Short mmCIF file of C-alpha atoms in Angstrom, two decimals:
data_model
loop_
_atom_site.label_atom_id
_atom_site.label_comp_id
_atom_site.label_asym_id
_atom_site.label_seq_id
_atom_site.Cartn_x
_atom_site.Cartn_y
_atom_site.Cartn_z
CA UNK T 1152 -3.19 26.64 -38.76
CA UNK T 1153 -0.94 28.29 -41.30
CA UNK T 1154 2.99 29.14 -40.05
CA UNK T 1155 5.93 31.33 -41.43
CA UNK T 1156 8.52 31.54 -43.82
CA UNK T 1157 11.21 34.05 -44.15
CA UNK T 1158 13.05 34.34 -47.06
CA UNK T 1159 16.56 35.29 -45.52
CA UNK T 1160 19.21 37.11 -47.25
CA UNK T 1161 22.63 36.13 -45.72
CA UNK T 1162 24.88 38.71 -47.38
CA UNK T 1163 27.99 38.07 -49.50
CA UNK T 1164 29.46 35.44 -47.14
CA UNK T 1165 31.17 37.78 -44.56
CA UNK T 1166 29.31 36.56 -41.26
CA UNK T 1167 30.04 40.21 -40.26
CA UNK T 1168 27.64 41.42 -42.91
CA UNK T 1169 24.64 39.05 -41.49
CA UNK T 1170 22.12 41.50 -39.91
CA UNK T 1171 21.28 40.95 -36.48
CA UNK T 1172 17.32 40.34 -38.02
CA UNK T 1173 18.54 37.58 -40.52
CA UNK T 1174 20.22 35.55 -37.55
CA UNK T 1175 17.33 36.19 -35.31
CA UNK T 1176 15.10 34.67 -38.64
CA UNK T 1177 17.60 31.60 -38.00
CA UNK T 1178 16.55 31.03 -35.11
CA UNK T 1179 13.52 31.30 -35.32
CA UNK T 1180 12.97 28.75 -37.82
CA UNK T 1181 12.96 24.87 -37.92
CA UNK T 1182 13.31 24.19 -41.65
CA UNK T 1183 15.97 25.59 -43.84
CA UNK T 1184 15.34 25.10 -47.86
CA UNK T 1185 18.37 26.61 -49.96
CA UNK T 1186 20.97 26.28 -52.37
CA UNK T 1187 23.93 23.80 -50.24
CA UNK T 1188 26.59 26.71 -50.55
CA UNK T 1189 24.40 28.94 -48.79
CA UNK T 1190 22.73 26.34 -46.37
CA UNK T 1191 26.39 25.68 -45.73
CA UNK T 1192 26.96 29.18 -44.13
CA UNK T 1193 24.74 27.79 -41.23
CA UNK T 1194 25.34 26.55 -37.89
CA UNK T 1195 22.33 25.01 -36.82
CA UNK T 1196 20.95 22.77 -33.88
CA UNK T 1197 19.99 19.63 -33.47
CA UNK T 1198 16.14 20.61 -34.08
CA UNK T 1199 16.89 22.32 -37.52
CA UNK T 1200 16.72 20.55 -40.55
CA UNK T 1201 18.32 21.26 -43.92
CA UNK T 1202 16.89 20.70 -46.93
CA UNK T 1203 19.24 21.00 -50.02
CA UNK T 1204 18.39 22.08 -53.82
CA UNK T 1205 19.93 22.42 -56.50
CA UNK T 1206 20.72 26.25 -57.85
CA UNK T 1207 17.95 25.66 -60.60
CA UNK T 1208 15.43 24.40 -59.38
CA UNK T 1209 14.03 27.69 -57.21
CA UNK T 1210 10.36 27.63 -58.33
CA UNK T 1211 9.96 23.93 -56.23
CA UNK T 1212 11.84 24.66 -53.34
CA UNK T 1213 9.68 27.49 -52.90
CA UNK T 1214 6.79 25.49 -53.45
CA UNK T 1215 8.47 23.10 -50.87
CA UNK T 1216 9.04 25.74 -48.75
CA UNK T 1217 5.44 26.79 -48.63
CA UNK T 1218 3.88 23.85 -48.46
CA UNK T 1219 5.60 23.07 -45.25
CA UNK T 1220 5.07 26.70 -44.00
CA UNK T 1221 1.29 26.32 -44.73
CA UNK T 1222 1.10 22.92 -42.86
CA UNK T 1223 1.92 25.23 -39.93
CA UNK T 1224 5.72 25.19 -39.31
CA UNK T 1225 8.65 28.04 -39.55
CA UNK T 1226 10.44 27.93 -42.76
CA UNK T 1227 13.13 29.74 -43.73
CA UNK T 1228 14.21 29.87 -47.39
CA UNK T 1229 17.86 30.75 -47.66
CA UNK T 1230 19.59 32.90 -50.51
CA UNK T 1231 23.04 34.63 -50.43
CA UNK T 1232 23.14 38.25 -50.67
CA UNK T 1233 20.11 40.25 -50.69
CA UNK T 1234 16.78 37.67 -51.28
CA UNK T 1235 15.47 40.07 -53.22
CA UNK T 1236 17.65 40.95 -55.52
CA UNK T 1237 18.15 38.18 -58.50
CA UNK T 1238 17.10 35.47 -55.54
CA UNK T 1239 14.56 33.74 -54.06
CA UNK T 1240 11.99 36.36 -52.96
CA UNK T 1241 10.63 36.55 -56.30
CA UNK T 1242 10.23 32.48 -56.97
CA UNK T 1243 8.55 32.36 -53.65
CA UNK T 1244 6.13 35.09 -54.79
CA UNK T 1245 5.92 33.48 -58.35
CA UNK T 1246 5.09 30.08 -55.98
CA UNK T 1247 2.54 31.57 -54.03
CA UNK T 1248 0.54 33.29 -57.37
CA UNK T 1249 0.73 29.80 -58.86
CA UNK T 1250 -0.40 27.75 -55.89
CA UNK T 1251 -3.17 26.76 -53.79
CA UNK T 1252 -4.71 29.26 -51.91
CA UNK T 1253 -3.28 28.44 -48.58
CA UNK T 1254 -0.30 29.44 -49.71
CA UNK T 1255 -1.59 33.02 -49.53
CA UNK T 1256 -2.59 32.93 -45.95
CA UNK T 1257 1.23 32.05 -45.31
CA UNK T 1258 2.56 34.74 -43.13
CA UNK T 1259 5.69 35.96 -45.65
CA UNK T 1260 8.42 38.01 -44.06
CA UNK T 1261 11.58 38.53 -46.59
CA UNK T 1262 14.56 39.43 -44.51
CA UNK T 1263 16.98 41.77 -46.89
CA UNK T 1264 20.74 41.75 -47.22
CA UNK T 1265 23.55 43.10 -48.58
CA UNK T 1266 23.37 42.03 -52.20
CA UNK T 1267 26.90 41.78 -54.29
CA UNK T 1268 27.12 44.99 -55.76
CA UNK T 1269 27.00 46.90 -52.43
CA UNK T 1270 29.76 44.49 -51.12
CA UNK T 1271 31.85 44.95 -53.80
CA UNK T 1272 31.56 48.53 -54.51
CA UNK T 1273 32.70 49.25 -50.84
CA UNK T 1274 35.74 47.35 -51.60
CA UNK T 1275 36.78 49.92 -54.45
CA UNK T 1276 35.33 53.51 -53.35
CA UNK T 1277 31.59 54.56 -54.72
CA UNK T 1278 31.51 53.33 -58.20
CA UNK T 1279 27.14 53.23 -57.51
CA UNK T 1280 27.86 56.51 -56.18
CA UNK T 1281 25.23 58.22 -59.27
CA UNK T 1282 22.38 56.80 -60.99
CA UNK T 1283 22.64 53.21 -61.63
CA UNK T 1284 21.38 49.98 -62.90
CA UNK T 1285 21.55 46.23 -61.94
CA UNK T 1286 20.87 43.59 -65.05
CA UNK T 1287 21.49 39.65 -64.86
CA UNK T 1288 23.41 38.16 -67.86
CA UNK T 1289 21.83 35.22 -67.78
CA UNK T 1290 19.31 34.14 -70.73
CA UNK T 1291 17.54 31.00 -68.97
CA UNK T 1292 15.21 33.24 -68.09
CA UNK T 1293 15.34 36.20 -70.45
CA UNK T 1294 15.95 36.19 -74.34
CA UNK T 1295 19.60 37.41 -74.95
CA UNK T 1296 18.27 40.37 -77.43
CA UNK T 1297 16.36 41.66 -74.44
CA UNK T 1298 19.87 42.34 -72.60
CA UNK T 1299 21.27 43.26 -75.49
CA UNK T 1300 18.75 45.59 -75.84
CA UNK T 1301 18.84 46.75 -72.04
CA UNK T 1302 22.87 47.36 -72.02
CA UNK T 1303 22.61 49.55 -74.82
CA UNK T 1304 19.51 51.68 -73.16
CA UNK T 1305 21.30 51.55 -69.87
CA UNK T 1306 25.03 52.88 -71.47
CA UNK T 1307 22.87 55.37 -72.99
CA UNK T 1308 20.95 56.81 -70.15
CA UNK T 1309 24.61 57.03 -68.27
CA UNK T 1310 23.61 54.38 -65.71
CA UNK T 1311 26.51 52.85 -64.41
CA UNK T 1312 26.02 49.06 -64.56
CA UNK T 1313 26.14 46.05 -62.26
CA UNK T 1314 25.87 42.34 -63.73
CA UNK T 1315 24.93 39.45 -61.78
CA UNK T 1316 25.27 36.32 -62.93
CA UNK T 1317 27.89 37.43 -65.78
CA UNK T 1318 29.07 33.81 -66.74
CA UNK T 1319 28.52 29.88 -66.40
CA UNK T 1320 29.99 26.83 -67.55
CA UNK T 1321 26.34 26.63 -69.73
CA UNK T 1322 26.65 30.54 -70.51
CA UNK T 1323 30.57 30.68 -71.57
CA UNK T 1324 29.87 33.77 -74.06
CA UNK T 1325 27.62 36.18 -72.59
CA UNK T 1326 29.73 38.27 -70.98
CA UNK T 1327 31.83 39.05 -74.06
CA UNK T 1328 29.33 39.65 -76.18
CA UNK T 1329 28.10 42.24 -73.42
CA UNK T 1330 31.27 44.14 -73.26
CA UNK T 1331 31.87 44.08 -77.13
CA UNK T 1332 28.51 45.52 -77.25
CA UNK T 1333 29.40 48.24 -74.45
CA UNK T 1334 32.43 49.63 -76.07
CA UNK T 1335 30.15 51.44 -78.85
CA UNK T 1336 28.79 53.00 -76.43
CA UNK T 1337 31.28 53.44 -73.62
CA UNK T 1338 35.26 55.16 -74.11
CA UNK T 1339 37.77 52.45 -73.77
CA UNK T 1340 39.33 54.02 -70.40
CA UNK T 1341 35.59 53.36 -68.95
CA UNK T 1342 36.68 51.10 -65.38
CA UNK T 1343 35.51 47.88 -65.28
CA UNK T 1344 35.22 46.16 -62.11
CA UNK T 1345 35.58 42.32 -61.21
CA UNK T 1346 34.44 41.23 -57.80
CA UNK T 1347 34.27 38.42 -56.36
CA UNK T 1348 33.20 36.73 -52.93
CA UNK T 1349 33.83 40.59 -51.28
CA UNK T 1350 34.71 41.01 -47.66
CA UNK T 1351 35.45 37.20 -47.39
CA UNK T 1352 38.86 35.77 -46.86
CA UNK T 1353 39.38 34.19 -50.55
CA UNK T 1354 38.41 38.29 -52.13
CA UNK T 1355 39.14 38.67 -55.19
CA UNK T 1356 38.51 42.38 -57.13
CA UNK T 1357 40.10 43.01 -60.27
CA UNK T 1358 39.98 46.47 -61.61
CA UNK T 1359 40.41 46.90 -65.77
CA UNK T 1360 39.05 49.06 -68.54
CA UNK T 1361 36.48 48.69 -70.85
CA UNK T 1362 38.53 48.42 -73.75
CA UNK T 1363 40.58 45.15 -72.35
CA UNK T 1364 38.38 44.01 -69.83
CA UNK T 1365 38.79 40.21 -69.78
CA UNK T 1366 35.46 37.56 -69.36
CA UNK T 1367 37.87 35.15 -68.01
CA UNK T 1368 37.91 37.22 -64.78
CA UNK T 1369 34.75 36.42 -63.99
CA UNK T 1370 33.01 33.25 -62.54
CA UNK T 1371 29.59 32.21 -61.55
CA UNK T 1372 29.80 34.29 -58.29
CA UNK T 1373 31.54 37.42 -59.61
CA UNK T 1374 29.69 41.13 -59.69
CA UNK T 1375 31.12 42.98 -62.96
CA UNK T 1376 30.80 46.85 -62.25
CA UNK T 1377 30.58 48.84 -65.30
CA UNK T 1378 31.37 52.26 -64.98
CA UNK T 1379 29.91 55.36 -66.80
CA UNK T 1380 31.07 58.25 -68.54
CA UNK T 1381 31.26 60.07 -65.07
CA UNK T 1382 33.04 57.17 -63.23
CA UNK T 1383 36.66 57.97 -62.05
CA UNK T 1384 40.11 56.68 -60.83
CA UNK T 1385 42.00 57.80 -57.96
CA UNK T 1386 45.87 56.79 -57.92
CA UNK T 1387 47.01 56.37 -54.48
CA UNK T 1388 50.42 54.98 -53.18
CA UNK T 1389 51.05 51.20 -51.90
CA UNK T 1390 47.35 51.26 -52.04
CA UNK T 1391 44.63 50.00 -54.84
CA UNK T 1392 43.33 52.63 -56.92
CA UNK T 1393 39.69 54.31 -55.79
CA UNK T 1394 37.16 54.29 -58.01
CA UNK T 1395 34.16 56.26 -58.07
CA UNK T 1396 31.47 57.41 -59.74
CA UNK T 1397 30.79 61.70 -58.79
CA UNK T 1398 27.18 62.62 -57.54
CA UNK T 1399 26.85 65.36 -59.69
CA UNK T 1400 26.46 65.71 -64.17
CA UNK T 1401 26.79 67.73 -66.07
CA UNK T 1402 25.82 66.81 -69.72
CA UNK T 1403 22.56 65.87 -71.51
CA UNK T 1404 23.49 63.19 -74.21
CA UNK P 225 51.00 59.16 -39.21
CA UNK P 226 48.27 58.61 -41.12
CA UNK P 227 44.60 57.22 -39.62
CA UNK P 228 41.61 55.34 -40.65
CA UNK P 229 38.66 56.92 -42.21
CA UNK P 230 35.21 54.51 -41.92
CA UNK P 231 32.58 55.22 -43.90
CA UNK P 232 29.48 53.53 -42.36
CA UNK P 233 26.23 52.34 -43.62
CA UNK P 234 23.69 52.61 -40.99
CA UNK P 235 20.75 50.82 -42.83
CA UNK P 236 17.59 51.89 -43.08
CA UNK P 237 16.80 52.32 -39.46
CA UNK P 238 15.90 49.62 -37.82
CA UNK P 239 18.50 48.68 -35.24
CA UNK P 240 18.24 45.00 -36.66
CA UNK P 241 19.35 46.29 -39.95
CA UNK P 242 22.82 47.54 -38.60
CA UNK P 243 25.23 44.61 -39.73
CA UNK P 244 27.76 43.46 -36.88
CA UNK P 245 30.76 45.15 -39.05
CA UNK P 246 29.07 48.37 -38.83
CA UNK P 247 28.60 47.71 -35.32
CA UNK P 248 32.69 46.85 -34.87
CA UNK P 249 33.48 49.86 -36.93
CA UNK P 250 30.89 52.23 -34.77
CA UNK P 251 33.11 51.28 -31.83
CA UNK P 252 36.26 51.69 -33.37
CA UNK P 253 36.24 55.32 -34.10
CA UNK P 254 37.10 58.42 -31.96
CA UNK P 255 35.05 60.89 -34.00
CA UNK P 256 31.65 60.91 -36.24
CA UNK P 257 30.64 63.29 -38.83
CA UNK P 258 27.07 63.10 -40.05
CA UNK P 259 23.51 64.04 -40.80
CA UNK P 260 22.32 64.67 -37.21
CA UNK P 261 19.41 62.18 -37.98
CA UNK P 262 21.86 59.66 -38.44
CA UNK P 263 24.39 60.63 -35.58
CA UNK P 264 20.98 60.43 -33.36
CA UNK P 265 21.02 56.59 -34.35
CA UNK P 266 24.66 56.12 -32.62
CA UNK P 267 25.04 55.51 -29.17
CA UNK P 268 28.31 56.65 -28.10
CA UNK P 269 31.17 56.34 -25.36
CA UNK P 270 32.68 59.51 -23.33
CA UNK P 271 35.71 58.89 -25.22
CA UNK P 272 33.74 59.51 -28.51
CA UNK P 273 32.73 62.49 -30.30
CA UNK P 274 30.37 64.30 -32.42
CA UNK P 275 30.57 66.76 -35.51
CA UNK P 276 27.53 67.49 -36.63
CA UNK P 277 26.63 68.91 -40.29
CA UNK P 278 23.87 69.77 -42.28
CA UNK P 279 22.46 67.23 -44.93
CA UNK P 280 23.78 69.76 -48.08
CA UNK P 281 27.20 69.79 -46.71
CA UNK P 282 28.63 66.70 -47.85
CA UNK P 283 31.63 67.44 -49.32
CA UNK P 284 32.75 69.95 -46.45
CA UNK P 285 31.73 67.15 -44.37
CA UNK P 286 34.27 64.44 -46.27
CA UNK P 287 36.85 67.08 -45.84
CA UNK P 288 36.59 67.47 -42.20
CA UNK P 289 36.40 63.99 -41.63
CA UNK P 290 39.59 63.37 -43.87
CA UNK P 291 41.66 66.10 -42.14
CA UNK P 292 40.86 64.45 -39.02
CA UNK P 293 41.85 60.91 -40.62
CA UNK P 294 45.47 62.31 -42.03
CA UNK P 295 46.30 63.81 -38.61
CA UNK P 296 46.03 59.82 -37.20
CA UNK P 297 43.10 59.49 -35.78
CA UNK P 298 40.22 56.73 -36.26
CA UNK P 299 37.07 58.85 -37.85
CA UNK P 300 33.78 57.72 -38.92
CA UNK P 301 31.39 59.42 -41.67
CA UNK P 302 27.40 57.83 -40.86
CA UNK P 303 25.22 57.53 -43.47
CA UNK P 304 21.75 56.24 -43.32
CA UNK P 305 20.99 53.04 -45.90
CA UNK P 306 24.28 52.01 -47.84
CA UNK P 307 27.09 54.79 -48.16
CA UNK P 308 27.69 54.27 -51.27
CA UNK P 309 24.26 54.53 -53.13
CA UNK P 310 23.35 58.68 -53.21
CA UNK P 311 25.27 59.03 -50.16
CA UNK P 312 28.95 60.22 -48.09
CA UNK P 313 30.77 57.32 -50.09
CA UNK P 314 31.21 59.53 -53.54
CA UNK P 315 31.50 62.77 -51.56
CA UNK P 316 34.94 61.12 -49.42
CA UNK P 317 35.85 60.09 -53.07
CA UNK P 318 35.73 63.56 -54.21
CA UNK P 319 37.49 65.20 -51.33
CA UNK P 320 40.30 62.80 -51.74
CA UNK P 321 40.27 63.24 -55.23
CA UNK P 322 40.51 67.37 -54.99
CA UNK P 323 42.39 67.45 -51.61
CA UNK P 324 46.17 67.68 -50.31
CA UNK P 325 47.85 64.23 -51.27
CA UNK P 326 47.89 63.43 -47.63
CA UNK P 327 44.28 62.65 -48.05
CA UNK P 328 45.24 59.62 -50.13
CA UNK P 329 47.04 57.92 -47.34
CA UNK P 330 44.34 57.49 -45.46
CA UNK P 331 43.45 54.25 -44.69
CA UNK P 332 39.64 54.35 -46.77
CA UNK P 333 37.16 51.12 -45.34
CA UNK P 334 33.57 51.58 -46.30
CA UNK P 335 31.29 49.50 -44.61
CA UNK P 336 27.96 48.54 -46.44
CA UNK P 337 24.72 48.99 -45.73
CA UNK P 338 20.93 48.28 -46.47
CA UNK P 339 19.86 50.58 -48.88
CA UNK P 340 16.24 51.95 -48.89
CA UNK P 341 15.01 50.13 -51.97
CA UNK P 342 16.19 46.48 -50.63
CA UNK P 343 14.34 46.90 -47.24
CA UNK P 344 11.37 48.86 -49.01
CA UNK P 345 11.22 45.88 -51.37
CA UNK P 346 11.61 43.47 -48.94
CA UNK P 347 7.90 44.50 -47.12
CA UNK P 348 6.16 44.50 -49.96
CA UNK P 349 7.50 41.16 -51.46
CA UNK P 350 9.73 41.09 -54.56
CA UNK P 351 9.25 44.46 -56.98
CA UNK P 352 13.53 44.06 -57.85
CA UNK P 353 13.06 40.52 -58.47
CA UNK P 354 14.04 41.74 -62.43
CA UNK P 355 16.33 44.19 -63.79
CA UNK P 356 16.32 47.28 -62.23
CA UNK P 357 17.63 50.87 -61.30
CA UNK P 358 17.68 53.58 -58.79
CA UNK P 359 18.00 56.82 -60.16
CA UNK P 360 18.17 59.82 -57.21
CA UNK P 361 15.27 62.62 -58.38
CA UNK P 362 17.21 65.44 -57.13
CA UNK P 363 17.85 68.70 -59.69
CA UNK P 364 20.84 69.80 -57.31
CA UNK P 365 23.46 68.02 -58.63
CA UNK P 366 22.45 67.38 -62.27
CA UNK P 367 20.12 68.86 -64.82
CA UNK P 368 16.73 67.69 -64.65
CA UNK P 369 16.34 67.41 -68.53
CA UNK P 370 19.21 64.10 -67.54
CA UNK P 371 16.88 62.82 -65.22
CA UNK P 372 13.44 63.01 -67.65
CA UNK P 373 15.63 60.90 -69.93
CA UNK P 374 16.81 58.61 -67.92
CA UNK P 375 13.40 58.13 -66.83
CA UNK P 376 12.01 57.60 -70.08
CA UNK P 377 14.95 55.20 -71.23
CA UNK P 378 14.83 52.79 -68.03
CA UNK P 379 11.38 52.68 -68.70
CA UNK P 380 11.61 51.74 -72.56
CA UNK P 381 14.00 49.05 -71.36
CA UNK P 382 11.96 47.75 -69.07
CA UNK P 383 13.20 48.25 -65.77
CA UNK P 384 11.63 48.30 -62.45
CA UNK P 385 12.51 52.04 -61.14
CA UNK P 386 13.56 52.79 -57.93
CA UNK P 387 13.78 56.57 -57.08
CA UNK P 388 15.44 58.05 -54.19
CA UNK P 389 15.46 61.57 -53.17
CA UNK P 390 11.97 61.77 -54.82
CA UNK P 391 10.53 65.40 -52.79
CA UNK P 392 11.95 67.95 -50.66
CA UNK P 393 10.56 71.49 -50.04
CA UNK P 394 13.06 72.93 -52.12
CA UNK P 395 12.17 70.51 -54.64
CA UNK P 396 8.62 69.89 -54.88
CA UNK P 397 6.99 69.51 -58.43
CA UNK P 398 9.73 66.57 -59.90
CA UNK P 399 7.76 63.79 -58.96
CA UNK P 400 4.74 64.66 -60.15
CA UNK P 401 6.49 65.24 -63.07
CA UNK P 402 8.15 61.84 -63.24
CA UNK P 403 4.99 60.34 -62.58
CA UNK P 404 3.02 62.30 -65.49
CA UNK P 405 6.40 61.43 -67.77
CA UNK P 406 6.50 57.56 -67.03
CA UNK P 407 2.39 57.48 -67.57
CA UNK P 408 3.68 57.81 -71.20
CA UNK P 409 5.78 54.87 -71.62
CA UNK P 410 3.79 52.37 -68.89
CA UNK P 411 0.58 51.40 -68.32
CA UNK P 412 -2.22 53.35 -65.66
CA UNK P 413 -2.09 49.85 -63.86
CA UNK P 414 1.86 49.62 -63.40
CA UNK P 415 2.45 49.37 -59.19
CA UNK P 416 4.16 51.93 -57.50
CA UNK P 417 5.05 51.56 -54.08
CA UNK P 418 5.67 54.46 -51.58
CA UNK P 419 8.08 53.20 -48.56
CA UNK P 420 9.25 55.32 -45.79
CA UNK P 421 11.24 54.50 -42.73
CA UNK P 422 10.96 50.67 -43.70
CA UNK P 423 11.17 48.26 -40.87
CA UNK P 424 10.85 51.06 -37.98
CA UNK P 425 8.12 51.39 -35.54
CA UNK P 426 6.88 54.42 -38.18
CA UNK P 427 7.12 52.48 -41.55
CA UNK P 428 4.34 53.37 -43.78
CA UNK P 429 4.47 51.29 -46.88
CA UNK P 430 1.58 52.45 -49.43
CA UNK P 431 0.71 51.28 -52.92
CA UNK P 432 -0.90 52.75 -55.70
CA UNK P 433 -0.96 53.00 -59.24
CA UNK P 434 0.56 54.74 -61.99
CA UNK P 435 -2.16 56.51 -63.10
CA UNK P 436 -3.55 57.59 -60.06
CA UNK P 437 0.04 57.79 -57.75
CA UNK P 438 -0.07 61.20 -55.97
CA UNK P 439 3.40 62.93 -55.21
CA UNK P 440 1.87 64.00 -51.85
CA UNK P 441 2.22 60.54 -50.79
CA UNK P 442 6.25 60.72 -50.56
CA UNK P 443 9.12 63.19 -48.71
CA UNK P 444 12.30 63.44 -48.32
CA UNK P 445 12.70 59.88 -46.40
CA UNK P 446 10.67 58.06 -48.91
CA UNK P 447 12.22 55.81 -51.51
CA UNK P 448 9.27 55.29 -54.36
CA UNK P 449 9.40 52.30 -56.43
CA UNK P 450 7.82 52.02 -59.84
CA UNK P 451 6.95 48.64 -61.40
CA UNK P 452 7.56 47.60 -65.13
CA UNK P 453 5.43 46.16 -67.09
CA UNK P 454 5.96 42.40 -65.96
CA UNK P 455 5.33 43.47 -62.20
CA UNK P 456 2.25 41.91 -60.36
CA UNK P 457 0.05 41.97 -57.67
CA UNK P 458 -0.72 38.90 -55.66
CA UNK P 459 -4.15 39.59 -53.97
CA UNK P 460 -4.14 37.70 -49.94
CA UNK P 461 -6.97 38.05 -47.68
CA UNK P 462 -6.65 39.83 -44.03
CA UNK P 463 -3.15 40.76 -45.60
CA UNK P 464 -1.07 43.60 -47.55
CA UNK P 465 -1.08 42.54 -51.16
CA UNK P 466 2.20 40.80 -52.67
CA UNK P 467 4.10 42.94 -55.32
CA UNK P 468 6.61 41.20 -57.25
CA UNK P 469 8.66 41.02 -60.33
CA UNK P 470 8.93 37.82 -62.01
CA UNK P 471 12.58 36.80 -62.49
CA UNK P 472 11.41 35.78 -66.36
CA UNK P 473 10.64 38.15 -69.19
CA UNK P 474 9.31 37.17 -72.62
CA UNK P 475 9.15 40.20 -74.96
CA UNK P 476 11.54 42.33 -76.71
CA UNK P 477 10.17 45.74 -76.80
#
């Protein structure tokens, strides 16, 4: 007898921007395999048990995970933001290609979320308002050319662009490297944006331009929005600037 | 006295989608503007009203809604998915940016949303696992020589593709055309996944391939996405294949 596992996306950490369908996943299951900062965002009961990983080591909690969802229970694997988005969904999927075949029989239901650049763009106005892109910085999993490679296609095609991941103790220069690299593409008035932990109490979102955007405003949980060409500011009194990026264009580079 | 002008992300459709801020904000507000479809969704009090528009009027719409907002009132603008990806999020940015400066003392709180691709994805497994972007395959608002190349560069960097607005009636030979462009630059074998009204009684959630996809398979409520070349199929029996993008990548291109 095979049993479930969702794959849950909780949001950014608001509890107001948990969908009624990821707590009703909660409930549902009896084994909760995640990240602690995320598992932490739980309140469960006395038949739920937690099972904490560390952040990189996704491929065997999944496998964990499934295992225990094959052996007939309801297993939930827990990522913050949207699961499938730069999260879980794909390791579990990656798990189950690699893994016996009872995996496969495991009934899978990923639960989506708000993922981080939604959150934060709210925050500012519609900066993802036109055509746009989402890359992760990080090169444990990719080599750094390929970014390299992708931020200059993506400036190019007018995408604007949304980094996850953009720094890490382990991965201290990325992120300057990536705006260096954007400003032969990009003018220097192009808005960055720096957002962090939207819509919960300890928000932060930092708005600069291109041309002195700062890494050190970013951490491990910060969404860097990189506007395009098209992207705009709106001044407004006592309040923060709007930023957004217009649905129409005009020019073919 | 100025108001407060919501912008609301409704989700996808599903009722289970509809994050409990949404929810807070719904019952906050005095008057909606929308997309009937969307203002259909709503549920609403006596005290509550209704101004309905049609889907092309979106920055007439924003106006409305912000005049309304400026002479103190609490207003909601509904949008289906997330408001601020191809939706009324960049349209209120516009009015306020071209309106009377009263418009800028409005009180702006945009309230995110699932957006197609992330509960599309979500059925199907993990196609966004990787890099990605969403590029919106409508001619009205920008010239569709911008959209072939933005096509062709997202695909020569390698990212999954998801495209929103691919068909309307008005509109009805640019996805076949996208198709017949991206069958240059990715193999006959790349998935492509057709999801419409995901996660509501009539989802329909078909997947093809490249070189055989057939435009005919999407409308206007259909978010299509296209694989890259790392994106896989996971084969299960008595269930929907697994489709997912592995969160590595090897090759520079």
């Amino acid at each position: 007898m095979t049993g479930r596992l969702f794959v849950i996306g909780l949001g950014p950490g608001n509890p107001e921007q948990v969908t009624p369908e990821a707590r009703a996943a909660i409930d549902a299951a009896t084994h909760f395999f995640g990240y602690a900062p995320y598992l932490d965002r739980l309140t469960l009961a006395s038949h739920q048990t937690r099972h904490v990983s560390d952040n990189r080591e996704e491929l065997s909690r999944a496998g964990a995970a499934l295992e225990m969802a094959a052996a007939g229970r309801t297993v939930a694997v827990v990522s913050g933001g949207d699961p499938g988005v730069f999260a879980m969904a794909a390791a579990v999927c990656e798990a189950i290609e690699k893994g016996p075949d009872a995996w496969r029989a495991v009934e899978l239901i990923v639960v989506p979320g708000i993922t981080a650049m939604l959150a934060v763009a709210a925050r500012i106005g519609a900066p993802l308002g036109h055509d746009f892109c989402a890359i992760s910085l990080s090169d444990n999993l990719k080599p750094w050319e390929l970014i390299e490679r992708r931020l200059e296609l993506a400036a190019s095609a007018g995408f604007v662009i949304a980094l996850y991941n953009p720094i890490s103790r382990a991965r201290p220069w990325q992120l300057g490297r990536a705006f260096e690299l954007l400003r032969k593409h990009l003018p220097a008035e192009t808005p960055v944006i720096f957002g962090r932990a939207a819509g919960r109490p300890d928000e932060r979102i930092e708005l600069a331009v291109l041309g002195e955007a700062d890494p050190a405003e970013a951490d491990m949980a910060t969404c860097v929005i990189i506007g395009s060409r098209e992207t705009r500011l709106i001044a407004r009194e006592g309040q923060r600037p709007l930023v957004y990026t217009p649905r129409f264009a005009g020019e073919v580079r």
